Short mmCIF file of C-alpha atoms and ligand atoms in Angstrom, two decimals:
data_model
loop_
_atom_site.label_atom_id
_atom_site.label_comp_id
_atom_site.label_asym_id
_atom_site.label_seq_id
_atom_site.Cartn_x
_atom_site.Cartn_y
_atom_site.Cartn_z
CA UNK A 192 -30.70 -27.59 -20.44
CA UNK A 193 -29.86 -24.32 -22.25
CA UNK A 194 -32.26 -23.73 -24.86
CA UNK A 195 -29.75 -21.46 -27.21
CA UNK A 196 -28.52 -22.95 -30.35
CA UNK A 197 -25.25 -24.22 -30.75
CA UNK A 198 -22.80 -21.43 -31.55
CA UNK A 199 -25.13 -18.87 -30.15
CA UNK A 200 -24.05 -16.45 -27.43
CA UNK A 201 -25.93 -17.93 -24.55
CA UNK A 202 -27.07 -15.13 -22.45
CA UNK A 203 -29.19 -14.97 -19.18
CA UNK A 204 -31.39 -11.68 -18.05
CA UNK A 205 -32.07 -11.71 -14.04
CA UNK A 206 -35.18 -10.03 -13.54
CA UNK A 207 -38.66 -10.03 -15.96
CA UNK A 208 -39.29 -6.41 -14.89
CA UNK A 209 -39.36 -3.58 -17.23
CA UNK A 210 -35.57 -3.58 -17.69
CA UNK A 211 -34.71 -7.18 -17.95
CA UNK A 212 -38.35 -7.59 -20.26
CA UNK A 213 -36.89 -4.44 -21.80
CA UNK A 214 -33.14 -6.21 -23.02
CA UNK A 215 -35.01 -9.69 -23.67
CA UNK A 216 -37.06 -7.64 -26.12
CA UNK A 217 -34.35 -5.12 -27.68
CA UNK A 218 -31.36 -8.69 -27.80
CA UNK A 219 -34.31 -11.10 -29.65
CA UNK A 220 -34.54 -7.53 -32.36
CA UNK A 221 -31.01 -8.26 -32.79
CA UNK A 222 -31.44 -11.83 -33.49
CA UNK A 223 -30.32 -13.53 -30.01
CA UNK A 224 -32.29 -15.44 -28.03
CA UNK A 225 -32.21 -15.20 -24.62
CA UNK A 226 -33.10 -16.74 -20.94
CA UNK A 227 -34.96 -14.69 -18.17
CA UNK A 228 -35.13 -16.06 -15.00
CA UNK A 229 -38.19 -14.52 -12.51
CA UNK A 230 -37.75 -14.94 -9.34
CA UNK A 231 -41.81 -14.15 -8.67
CA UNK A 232 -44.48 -16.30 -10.27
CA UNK A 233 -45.62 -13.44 -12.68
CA UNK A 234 -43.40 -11.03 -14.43
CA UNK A 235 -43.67 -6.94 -14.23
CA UNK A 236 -41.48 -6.09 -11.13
CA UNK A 237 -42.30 -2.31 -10.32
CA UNK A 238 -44.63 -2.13 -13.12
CA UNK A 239 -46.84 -5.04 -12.90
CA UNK A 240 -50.64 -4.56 -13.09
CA UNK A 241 -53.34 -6.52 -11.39
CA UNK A 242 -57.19 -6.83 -11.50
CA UNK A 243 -58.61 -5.54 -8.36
CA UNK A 244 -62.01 -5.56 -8.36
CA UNK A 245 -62.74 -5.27 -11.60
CA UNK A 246 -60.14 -2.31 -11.95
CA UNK A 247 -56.42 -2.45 -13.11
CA UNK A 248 -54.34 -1.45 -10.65
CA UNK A 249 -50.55 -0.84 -10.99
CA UNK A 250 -48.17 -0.37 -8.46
CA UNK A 251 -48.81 3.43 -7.63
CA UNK A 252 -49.47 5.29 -10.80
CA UNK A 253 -47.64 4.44 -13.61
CA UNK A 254 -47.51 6.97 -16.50
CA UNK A 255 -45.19 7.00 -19.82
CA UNK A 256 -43.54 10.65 -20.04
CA UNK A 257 -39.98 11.21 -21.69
CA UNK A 258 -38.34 13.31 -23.22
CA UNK A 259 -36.89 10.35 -25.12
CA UNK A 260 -38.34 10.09 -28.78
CA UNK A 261 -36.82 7.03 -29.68
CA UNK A 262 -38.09 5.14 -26.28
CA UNK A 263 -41.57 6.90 -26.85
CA UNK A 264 -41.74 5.74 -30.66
CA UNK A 265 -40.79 2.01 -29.81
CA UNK A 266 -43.16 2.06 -26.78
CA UNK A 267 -45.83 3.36 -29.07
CA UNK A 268 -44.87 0.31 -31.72
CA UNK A 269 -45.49 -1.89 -29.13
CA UNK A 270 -48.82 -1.24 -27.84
CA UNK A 271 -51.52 1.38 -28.31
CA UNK A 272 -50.90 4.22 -25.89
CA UNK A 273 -53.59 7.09 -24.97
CA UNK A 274 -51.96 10.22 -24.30
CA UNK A 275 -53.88 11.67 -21.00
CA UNK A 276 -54.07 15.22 -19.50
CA UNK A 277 -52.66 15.71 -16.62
CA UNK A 278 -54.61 16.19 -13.56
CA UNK A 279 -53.33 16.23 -10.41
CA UNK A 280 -52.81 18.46 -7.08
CA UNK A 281 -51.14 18.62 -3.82
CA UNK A 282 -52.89 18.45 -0.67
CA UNK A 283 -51.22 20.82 1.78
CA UNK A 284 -52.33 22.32 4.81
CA UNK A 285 -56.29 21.70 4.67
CA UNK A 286 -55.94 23.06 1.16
CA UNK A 287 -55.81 21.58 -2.46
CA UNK A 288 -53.06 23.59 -4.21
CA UNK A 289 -51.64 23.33 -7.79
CA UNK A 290 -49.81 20.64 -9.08
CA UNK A 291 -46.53 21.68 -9.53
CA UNK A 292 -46.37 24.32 -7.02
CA UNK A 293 -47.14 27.86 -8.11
CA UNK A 294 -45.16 30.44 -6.18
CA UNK A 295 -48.50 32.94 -6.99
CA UNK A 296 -51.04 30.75 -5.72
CA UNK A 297 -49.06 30.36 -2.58
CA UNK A 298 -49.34 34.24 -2.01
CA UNK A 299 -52.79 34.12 -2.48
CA UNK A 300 -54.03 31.17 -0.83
CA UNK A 301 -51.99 30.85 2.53
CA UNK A 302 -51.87 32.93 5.06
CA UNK A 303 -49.48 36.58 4.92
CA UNK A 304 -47.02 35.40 7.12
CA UNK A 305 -46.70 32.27 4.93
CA UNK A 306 -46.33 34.32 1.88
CA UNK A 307 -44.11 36.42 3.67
CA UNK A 308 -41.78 34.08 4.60
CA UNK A 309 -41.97 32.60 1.23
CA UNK A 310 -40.70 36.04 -0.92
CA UNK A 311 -38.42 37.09 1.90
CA UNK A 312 -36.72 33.49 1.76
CA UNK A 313 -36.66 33.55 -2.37
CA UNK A 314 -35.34 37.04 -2.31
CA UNK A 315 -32.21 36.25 0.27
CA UNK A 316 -31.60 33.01 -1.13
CA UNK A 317 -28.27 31.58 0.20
CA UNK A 318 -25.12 30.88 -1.81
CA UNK A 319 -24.37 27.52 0.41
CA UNK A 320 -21.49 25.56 -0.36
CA UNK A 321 -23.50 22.23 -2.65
CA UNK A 322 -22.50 19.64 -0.36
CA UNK A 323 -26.37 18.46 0.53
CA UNK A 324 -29.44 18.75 -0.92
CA UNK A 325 -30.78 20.98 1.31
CA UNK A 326 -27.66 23.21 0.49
CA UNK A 327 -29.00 22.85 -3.12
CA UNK A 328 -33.02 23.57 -2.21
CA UNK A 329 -31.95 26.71 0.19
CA UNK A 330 -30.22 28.10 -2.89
CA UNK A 331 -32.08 27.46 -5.61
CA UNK A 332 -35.83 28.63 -3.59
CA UNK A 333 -34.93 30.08 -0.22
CA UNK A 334 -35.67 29.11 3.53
CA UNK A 335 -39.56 29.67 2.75
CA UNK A 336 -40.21 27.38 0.12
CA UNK A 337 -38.09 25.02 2.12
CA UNK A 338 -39.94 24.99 5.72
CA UNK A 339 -42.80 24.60 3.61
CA UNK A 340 -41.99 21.58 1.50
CA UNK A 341 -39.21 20.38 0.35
CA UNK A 342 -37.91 19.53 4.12
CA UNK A 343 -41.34 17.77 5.65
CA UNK A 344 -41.91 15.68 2.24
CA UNK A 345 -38.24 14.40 2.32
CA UNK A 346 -38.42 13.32 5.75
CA UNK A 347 -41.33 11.68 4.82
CA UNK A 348 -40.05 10.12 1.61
CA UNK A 349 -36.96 8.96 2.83
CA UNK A 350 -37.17 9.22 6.52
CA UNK A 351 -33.86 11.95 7.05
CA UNK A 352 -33.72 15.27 6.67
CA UNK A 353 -32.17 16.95 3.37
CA UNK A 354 -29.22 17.68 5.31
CA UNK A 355 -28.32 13.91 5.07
CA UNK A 356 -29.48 13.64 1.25
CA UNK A 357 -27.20 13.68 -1.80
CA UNK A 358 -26.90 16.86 -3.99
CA UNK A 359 -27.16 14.47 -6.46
CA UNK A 360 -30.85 13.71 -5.51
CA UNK A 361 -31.62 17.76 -5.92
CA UNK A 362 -29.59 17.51 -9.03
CA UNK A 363 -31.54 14.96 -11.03
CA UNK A 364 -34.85 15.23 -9.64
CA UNK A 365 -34.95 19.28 -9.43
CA UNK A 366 -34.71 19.48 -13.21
CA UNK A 367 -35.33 23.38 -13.07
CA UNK A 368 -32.92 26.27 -12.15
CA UNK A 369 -35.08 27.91 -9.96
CA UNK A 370 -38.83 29.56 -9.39
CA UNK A 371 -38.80 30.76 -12.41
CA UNK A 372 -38.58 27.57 -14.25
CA UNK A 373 -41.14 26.61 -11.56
CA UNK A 374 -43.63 29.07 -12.63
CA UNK A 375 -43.00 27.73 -17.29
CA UNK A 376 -43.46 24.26 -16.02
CA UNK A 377 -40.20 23.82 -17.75
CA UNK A 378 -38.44 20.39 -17.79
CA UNK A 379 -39.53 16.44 -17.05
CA UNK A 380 -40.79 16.62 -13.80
CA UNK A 381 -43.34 19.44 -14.82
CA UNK A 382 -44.88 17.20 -17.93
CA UNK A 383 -48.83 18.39 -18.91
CA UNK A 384 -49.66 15.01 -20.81
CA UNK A 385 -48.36 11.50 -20.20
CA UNK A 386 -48.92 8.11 -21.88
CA UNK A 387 -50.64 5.31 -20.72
CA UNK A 388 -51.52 1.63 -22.49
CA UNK A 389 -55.07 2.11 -24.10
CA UNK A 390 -56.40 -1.28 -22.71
CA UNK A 391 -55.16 -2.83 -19.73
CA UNK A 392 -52.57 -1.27 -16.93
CA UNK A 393 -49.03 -0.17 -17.21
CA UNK A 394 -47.74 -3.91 -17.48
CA UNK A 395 -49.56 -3.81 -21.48
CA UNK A 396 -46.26 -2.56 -22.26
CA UNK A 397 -43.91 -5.32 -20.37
CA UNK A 398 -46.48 -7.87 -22.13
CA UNK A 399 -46.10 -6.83 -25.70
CA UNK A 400 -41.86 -6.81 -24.83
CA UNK A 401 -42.46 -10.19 -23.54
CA UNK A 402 -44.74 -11.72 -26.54
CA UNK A 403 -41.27 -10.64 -28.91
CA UNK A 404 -38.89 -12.67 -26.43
CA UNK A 405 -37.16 -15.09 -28.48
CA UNK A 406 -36.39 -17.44 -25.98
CA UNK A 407 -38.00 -18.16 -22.45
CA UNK A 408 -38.92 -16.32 -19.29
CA UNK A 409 -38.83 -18.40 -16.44
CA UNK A 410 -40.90 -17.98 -13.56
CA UNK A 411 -40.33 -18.90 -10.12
CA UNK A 412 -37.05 -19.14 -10.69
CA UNK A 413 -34.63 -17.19 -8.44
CA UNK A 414 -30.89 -16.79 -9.56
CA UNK A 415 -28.70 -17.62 -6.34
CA UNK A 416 -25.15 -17.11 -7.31
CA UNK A 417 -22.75 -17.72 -9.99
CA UNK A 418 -19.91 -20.38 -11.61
CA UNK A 419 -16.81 -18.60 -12.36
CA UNK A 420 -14.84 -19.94 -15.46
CA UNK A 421 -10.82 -20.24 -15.86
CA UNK A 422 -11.01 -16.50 -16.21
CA UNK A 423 -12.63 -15.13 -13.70
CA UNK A 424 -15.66 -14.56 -16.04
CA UNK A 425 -19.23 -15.64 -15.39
CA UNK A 426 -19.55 -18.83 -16.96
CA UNK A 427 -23.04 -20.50 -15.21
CA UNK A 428 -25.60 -19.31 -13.02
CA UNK A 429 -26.83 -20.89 -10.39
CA UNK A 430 -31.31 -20.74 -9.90
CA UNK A 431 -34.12 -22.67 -8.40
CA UNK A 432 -36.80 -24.45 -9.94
CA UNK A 433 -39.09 -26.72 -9.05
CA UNK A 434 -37.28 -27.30 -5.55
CA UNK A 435 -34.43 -27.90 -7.50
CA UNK A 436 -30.77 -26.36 -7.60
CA UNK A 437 -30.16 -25.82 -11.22
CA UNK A 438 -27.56 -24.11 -13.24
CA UNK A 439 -27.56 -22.59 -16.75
CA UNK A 440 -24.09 -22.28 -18.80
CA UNK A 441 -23.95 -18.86 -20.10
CA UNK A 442 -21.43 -16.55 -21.82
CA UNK A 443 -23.35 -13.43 -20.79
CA UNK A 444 -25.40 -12.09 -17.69
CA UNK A 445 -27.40 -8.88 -17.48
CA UNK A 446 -28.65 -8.20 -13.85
CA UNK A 447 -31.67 -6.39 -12.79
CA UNK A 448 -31.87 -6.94 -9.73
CA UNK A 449 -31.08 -4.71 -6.67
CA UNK A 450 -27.74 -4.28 -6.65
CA UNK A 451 -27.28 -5.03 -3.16
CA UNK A 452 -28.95 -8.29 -3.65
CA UNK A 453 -26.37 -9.02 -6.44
CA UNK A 454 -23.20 -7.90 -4.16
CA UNK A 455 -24.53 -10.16 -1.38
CA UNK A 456 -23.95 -13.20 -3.72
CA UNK A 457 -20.33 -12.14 -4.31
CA UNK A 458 -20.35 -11.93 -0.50
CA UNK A 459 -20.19 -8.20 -0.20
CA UNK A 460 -22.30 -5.80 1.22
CA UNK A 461 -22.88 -2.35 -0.16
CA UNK A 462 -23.75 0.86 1.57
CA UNK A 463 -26.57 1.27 -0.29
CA UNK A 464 -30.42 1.81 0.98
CA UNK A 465 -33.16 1.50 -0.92
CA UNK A 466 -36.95 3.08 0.61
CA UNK A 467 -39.16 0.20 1.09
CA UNK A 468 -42.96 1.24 0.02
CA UNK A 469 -46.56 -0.01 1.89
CA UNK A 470 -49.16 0.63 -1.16
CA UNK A 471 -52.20 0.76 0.61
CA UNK A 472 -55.47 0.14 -1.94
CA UNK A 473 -59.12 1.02 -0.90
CA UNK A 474 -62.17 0.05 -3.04
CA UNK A 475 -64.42 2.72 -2.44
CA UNK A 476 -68.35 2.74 -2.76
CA UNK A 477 -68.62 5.76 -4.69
CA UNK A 478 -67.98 6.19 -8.65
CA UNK A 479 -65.32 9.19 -8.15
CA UNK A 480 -63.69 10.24 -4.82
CA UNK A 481 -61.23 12.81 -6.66
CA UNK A 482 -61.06 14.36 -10.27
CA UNK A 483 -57.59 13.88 -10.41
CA UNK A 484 -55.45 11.06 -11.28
CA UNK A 485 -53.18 11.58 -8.28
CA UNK A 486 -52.81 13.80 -5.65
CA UNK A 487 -49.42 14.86 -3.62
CA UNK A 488 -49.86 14.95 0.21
CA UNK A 489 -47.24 17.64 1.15
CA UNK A 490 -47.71 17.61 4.94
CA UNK A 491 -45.14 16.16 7.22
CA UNK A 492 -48.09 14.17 9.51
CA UNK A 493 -49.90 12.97 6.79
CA UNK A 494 -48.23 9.59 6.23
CA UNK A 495 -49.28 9.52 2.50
CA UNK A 496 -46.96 10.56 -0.17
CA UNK A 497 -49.22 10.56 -3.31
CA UNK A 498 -52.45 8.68 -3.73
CA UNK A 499 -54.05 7.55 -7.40
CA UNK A 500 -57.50 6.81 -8.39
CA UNK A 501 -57.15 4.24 -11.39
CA UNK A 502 -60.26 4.97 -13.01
CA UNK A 503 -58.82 8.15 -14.71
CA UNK A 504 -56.30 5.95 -16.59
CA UNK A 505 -59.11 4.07 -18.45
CA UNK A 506 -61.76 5.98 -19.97
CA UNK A 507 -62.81 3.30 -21.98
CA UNK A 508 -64.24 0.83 -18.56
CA UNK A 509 -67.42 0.88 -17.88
CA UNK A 510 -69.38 2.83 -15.39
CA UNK A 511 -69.12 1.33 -11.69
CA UNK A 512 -70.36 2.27 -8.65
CA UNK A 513 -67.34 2.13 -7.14
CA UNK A 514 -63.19 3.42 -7.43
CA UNK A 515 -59.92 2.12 -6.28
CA UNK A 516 -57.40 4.39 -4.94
CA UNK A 517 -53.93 3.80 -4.06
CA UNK A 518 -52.17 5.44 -1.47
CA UNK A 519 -48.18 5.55 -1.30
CA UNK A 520 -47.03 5.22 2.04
CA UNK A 521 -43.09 5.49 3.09
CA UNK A 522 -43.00 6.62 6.67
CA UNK A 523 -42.00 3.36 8.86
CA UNK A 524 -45.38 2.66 9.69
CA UNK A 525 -47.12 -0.89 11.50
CA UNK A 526 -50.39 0.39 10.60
CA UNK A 527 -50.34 2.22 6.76
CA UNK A 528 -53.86 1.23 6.27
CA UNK A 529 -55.10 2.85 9.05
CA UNK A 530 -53.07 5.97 8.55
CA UNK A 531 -54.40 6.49 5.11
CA UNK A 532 -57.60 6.26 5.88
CA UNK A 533 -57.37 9.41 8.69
CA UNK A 534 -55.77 11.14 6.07
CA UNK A 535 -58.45 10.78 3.42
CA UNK A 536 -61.00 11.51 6.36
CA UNK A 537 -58.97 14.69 7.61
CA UNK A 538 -58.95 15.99 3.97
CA UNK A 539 -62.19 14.90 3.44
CA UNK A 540 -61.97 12.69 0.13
CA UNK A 541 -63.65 9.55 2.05
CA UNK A 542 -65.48 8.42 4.88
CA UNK A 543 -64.44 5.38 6.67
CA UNK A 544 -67.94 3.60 6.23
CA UNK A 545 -67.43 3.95 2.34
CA UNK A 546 -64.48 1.82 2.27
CA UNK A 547 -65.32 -1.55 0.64
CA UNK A 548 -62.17 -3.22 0.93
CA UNK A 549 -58.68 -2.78 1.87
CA UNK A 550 -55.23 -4.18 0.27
CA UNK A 551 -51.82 -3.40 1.33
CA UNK A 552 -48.94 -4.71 -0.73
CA UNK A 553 -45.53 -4.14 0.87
CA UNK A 554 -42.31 -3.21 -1.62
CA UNK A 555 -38.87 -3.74 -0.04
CA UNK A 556 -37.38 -1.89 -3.00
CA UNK A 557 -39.36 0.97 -3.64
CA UNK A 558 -36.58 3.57 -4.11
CA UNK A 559 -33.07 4.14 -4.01
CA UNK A 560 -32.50 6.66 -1.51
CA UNK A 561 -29.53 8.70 -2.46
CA UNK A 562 -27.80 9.36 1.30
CA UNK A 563 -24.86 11.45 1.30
CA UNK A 564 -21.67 9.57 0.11
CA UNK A 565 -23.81 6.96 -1.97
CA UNK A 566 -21.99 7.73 -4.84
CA UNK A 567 -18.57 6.23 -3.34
CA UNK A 568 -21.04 3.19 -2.81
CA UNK A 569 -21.97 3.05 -6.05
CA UNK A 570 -18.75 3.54 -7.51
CA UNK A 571 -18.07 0.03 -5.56
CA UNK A 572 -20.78 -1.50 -7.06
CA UNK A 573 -19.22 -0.74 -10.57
CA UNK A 574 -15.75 -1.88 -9.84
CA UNK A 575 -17.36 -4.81 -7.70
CA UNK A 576 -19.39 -5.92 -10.89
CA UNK A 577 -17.04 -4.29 -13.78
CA UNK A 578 -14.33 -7.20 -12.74
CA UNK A 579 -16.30 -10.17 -14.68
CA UNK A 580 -15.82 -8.57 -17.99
CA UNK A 581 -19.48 -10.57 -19.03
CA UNK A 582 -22.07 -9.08 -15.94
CA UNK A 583 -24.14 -6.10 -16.70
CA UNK A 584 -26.21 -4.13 -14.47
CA UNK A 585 -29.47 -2.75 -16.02
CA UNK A 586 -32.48 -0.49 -14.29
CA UNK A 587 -33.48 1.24 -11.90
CA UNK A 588 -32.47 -0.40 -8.60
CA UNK A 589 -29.56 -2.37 -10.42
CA UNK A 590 -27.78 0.34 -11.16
CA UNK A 591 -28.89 2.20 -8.58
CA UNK A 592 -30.24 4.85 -9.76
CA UNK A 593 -33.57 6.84 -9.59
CA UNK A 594 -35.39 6.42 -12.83
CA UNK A 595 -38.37 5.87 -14.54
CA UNK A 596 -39.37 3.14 -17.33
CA UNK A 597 -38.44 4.97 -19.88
CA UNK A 598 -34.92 5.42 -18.87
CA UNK A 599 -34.85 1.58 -18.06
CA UNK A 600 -35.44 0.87 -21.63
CA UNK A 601 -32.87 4.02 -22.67
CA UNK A 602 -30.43 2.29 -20.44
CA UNK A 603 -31.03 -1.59 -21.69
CA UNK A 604 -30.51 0.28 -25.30
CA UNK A 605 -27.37 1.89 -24.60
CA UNK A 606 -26.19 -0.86 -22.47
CA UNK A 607 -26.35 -3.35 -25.62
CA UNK A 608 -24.92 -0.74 -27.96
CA UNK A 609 -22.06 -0.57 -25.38
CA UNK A 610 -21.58 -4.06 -26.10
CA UNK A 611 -22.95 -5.27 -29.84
CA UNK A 612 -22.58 -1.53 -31.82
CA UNK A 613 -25.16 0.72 -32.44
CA UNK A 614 -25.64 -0.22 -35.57
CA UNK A 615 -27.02 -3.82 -34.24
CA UNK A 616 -29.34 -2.76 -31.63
CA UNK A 617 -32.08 -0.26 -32.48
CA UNK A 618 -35.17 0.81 -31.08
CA UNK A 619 -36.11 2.48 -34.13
CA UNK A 620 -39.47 0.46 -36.60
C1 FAD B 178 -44.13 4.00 -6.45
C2 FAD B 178 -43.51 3.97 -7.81
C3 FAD B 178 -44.02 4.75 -8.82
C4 FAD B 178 -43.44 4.75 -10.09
N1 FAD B 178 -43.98 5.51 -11.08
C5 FAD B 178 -43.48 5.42 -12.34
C6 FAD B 178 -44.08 6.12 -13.41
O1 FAD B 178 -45.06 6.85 -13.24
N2 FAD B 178 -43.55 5.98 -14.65
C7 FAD B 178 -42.48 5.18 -14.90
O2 FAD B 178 -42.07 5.07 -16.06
N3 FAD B 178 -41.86 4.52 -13.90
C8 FAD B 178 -42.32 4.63 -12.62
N4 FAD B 178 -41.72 3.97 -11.59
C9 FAD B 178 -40.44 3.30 -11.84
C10 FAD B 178 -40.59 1.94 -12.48
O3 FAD B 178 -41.50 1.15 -11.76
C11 FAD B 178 -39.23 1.29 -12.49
O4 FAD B 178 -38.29 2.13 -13.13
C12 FAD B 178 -39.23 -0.04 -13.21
O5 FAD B 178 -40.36 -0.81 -12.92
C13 FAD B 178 -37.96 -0.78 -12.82
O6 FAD B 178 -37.91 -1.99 -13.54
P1 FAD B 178 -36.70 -2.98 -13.31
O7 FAD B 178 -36.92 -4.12 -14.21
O8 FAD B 178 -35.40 -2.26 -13.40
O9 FAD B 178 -36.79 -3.45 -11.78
P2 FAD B 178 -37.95 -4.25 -11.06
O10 FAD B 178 -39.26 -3.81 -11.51
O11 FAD B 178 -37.61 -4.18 -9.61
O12 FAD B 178 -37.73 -5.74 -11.58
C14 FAD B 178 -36.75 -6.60 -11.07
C15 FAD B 178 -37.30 -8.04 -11.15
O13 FAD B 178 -36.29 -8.93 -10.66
C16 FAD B 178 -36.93 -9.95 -9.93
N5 FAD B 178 -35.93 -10.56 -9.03
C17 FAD B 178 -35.47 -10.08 -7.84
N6 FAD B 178 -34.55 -10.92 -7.33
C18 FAD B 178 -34.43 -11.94 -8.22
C19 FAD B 178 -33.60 -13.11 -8.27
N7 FAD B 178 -32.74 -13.42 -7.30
N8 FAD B 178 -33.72 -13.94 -9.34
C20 FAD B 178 -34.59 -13.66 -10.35
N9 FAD B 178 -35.39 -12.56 -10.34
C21 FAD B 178 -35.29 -11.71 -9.30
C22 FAD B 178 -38.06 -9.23 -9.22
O14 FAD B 178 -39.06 -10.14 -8.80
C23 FAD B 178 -38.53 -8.26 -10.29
O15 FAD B 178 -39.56 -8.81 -11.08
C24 FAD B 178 -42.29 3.96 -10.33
C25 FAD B 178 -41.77 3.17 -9.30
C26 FAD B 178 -42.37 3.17 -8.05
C27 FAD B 178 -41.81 2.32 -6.97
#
């Protein structure tokens, strides 16, 4: 039974992640109440936290940093946020090097004919026609910087070369014109402090959106298709509960969900990938194994991409003998765990008798992976969607986009203003 009240728009969220917690949150401000429906017995999606030996551990690190005031100052309304140094480093070559990379240190560290190859490729930088992203990363830092990272950690995050990546990807992720910008730590990717919940992990946030729900979140409860109306609109959807086909009458449906999931139940498949991530967690019997709260691995045959050690996200616990790291792994691997732990070995952070215990969580939607000619994919997706008039697609792999949470809430906002006015949905006190 729908539990809106009669005359009330009676709308349905897919998803309790940070997006569809996110528009449950910023609709109930408004004064609507609203139906989630989880698909997983606990809410948080991407940015869920669990206890882990007395440790909370999120999926990879999670950190708050926008540009966004408005997000920030509703986030901060929310739930008491720290705001943390940044400490972290890349791992390259046998060598801890400066997190982001600095052209100088390069010189210095690695050997001449590294440094060689890195000025002579910045000073002949190409002028390639931007039809890839390795186009775009040969122009903007030259064949030097390239060889030496941008083309063994994109094979490694999204298992093709840059030739076969989106500009688009360089575009929105290489938010700097160049070394230069490099060198001023100039733009989002390059951020010195970062937020983070005081108590608890990440998911403190999604928590405090769910507490204002005005409505219900239901859990274990997977959305499975729709009920058209006479007009082509959305007018039910179709979930499980209980071992039970059920359907909910709606006029409204926001969808969170992968968006290739979604096309599937309008029986169409999109040319869309998304990265699928092993997260590989070792509790460690030693109180630190790093003084950073994550480190880059930029080699090609290392198999991790970054690795986090929780502890630095909560001051506040108490001294323990032991630490929890978290390893990101995206190569297509049948043994992560085993992987990681010759990396930390090889770079010397652990030794394989220290390891306490072992966890591997596997995420078949870690990123959207931007291939070349995505965006005539995605532009599907809209026109696929855009037909019912009353289905919106909100977050990160709905939409299809690579974002954080803070653009996930940006989006939910402008998503309802789209629809209700600004003046009825604010993020503001
Ligand atoms: C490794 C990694 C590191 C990250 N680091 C950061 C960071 O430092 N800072 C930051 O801000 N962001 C970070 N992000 C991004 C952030 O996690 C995402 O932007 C955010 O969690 C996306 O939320 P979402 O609600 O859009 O999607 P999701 O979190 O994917 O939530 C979708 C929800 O829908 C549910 N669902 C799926 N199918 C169905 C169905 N049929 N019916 C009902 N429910 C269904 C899922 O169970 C899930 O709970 C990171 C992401 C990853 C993968």
């Amino acid at each position: 039974m729908n539990q809106a009240t009669a005359g009330q728009e009676r709308i349905a969220i897919i998803g309790a992640g940070a997006s569809g917690l996110a528009l449950g949150w910023l609709l109930s401000r408004a004064g609507k109440q609203v139906t989630v429906f989880e698909a997983a017995p606990r809410i948080g999606g991407l940015a869920r936290t669990f206890d882990w030996h007395g440790i909370p551990c999120d999926i990879a690190p999670h950190r708050l940093h926008t540009n966004d005031v408005d997000v920030l100052n509703a986030v901060r309304a929310l739930v008491p946020l720290r705001e943390h140094r940044r400490h972290s480093r890349i791992l390259m070559r046998d060598k801890q090097i400066q997190d982001p990379i600095n052209p100088i240190e390069l010189l210095m560290r690695f050997p001449p004919a590294t440094g060689f190859k890195l000025v002579w490729g910045f000073l002949n930088r190409p002028k390639l026609p931007e039809t890839s992203f390795e186009a775009l990363a040969l122009n903007r830092y030259g064949r030097g910087l390239y060889d030496f990272f941008f083309e063994p950690y994109t094979k490694k995050m999204f298992g093709v070369t840059p030739a076969e990546i989106s500009v688009t990807w360089g575009r929105e992720k290489l938010r700097s014109s160049g070394l230069l910008d490099v060198l001023k730590r100039q733009s989002k990717t390059f951020f010195h402090t970062f937020w983070y919940p005081q108590q608890g992990g990440y998911q403190a946030i999604l928590d405090a959106m769910q507490a204002r729900i005005r409505g219900e979140v239901l859990l274990n409860a997977p959305v499975s298709g729709f009920d058209l109306d006479h007009a082509g609109r959305i007018g039910a959807v179709r979930y499980r509960q209980g071992g039970e086909e059920r359907t909910f009458a709606c006029d409204r449906v926001f969808s969170t969900i992968p968006a290739t999931y979604l096309a599937r139940m309008f029986g169409e498949d999109l040319a869309l990938r998304f990265k699928r991530i092993q997260l590989v967690y070792l509790d460690i019997a030693k109180p630190e194994v790093m003084p950073y709260q994550w480190v880059y691995f930029g080699d090609g045959d290392v198999a991790i991409n970054r690795m986090a050690e929780f502890k630095h996200f909560h001051p506040d616990l108490p001294p323990t003998d032991h630490s929890v790291l978290c390893a990101e792994v995206t190569m297509d691997s049948d043994h992560a765990e085993s992987d990681v732990i010759q990396a930390l070995t090889r770079y010397e952070l652990i030794r394989p008798e220290e390891i306490r215990d072992s966890l591997v969580l596997d995420e078949k939607f870690g990123y959207p992976v931007y291939d070349k000619g995505f965006e005539d994919a995605r532009e599907r997706a809209e026109a696929l969607f855009g037909r019912f008039g009353n289905l919106h697609c909100v977050g990160r792999n709905a939409e299809f986009r690579h974002i954080e949470t803070d653009e996930d809430i940006a989006s939910a906002a402008d998503c309802l203003r789209g629809i209700y006015g600004t003046d009825s949905i604010s993020l503001g006190a």
